[in-house]
Structures are given as structure tokens and as C-alpha cells.
Tab-separated table of C-alpha atoms in Angstrom:
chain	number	residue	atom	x	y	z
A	437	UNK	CA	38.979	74.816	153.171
A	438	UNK	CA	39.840	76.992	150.093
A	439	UNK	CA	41.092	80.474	149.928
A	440	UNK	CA	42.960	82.623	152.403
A	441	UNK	CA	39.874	83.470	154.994
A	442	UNK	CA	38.652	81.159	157.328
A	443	UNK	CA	34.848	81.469	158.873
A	444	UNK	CA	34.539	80.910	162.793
A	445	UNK	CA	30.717	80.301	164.221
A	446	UNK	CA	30.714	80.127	168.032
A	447	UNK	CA	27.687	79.247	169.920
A	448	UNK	CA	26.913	78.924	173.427
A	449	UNK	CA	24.153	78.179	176.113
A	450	UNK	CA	22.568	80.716	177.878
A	451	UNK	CA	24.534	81.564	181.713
A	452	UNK	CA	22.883	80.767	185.033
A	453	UNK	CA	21.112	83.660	186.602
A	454	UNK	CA	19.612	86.870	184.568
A	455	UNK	CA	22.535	88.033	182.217
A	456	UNK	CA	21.767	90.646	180.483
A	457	UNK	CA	24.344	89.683	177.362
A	458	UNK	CA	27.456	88.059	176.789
A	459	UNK	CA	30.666	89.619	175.579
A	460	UNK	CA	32.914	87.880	173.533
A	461	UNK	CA	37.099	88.158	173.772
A	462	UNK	CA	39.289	87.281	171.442
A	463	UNK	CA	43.492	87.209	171.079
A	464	UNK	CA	45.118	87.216	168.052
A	465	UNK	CA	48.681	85.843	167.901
A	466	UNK	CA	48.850	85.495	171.598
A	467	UNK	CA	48.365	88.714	171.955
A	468	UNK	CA	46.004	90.364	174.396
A	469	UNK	CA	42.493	89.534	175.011
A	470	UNK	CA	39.878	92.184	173.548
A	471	UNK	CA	35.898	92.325	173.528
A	472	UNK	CA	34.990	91.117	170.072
A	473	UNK	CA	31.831	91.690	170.258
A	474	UNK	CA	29.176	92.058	173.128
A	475	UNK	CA	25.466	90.555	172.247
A	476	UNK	CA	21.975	88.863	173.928
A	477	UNK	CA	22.249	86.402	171.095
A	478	UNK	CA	23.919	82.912	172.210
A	479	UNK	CA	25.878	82.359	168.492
A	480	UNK	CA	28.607	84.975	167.070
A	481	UNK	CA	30.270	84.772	163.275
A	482	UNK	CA	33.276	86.175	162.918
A	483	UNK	CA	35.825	85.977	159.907
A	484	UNK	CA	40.102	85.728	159.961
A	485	UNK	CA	42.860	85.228	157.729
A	486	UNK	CA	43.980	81.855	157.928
A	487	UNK	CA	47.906	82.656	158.475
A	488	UNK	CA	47.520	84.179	161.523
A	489	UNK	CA	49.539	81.882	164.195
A	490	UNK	CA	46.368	81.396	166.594
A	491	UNK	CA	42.676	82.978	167.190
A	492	UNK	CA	41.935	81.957	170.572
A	493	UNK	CA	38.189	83.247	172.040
A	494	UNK	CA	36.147	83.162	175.060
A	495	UNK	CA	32.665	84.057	176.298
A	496	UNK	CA	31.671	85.877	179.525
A	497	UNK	CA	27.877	86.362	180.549
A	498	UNK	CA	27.506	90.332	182.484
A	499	UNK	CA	24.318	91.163	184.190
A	500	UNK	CA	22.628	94.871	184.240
A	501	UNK	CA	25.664	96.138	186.748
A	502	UNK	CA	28.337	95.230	184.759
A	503	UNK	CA	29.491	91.924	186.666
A	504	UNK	CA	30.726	89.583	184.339
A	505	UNK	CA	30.678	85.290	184.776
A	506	UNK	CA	33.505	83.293	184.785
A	507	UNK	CA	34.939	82.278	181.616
A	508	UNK	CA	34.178	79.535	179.229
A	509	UNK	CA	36.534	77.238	178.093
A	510	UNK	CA	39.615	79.091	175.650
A	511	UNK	CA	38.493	78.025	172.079
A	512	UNK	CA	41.714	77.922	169.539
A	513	UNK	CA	42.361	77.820	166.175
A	514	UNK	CA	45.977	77.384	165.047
A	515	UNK	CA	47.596	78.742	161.750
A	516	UNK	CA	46.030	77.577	158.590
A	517	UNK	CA	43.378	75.326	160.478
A	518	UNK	CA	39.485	75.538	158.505
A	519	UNK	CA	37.593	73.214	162.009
């Protein structure tokens, strides 16, 4: 992949039950995990530098109260990887 950004496209099924959206965490460096973003739509685009050491994410369904699913899988991308 050219140039110093690198596009990341997650997508996921939809969670058991009657969630009312998904939030999505992400950690930079190792550091600590932070809601990205938090959508009803089962696909999120976000965009890094390519340098950084790591971009690790993960996706938790929440229902109307609040109550969020377990976890999916820790997705990571290491320095300077494009896929």
C-alpha cells in the first residue's frame, strides 16, 4: 500500500438478541481501549497512520439499558501493515 495512511474496514454480523447498536473500541500503541465509534450499522471505516506500533479493535453489541455483549475477537494491525 502507498503513502503514509492506511484504510481499516471492519464488518461484523449482527449479535444474538435485540441490540440496539454496537460500539466499537479501539487501542492505539497498546494503549487503552476507547469507544471509536458507536453505530446500528454492522461495517465501520476508519483511517490511521501507518507508523503507529499497533491498532488493535473490538466490537461489543449494547441493548436499550446499556448492557453491553461480550467481546469479539481483538483485531490487530501491526506497524506499517496495509491487510
Amino acid at each position: 500500500c502507498a503513502g503514509t495512511d492506511r484504510t481499516v474496514t471492519l464488518n461484523w454480523g449482527t449479535s444474538s438478541g435485540s441490540p440496539t447498536g454496537y460500539r466499537v473500541y479501539e487501542s492505539d500503541n497498546s494503549g487503552a481501549w476507547a469507544v471509536q465509534t458507536t453505530t446500528s450499522l454492522l461495517t465501520f471505516t476508519t483511517s490511521h497512520k501507518k507508523n503507529l506500533d499497533s491498532v488493535r479493535f473490538y466490537i461489543a453489541a449494547y441493548d436499550a439499558a446499556g448492557n453491553e455483549s461480550d467481546e469479539t475477537n481483538v483485531i490487530s494491525i501491526a506497524k506499517n501493515q496495509c491487510s
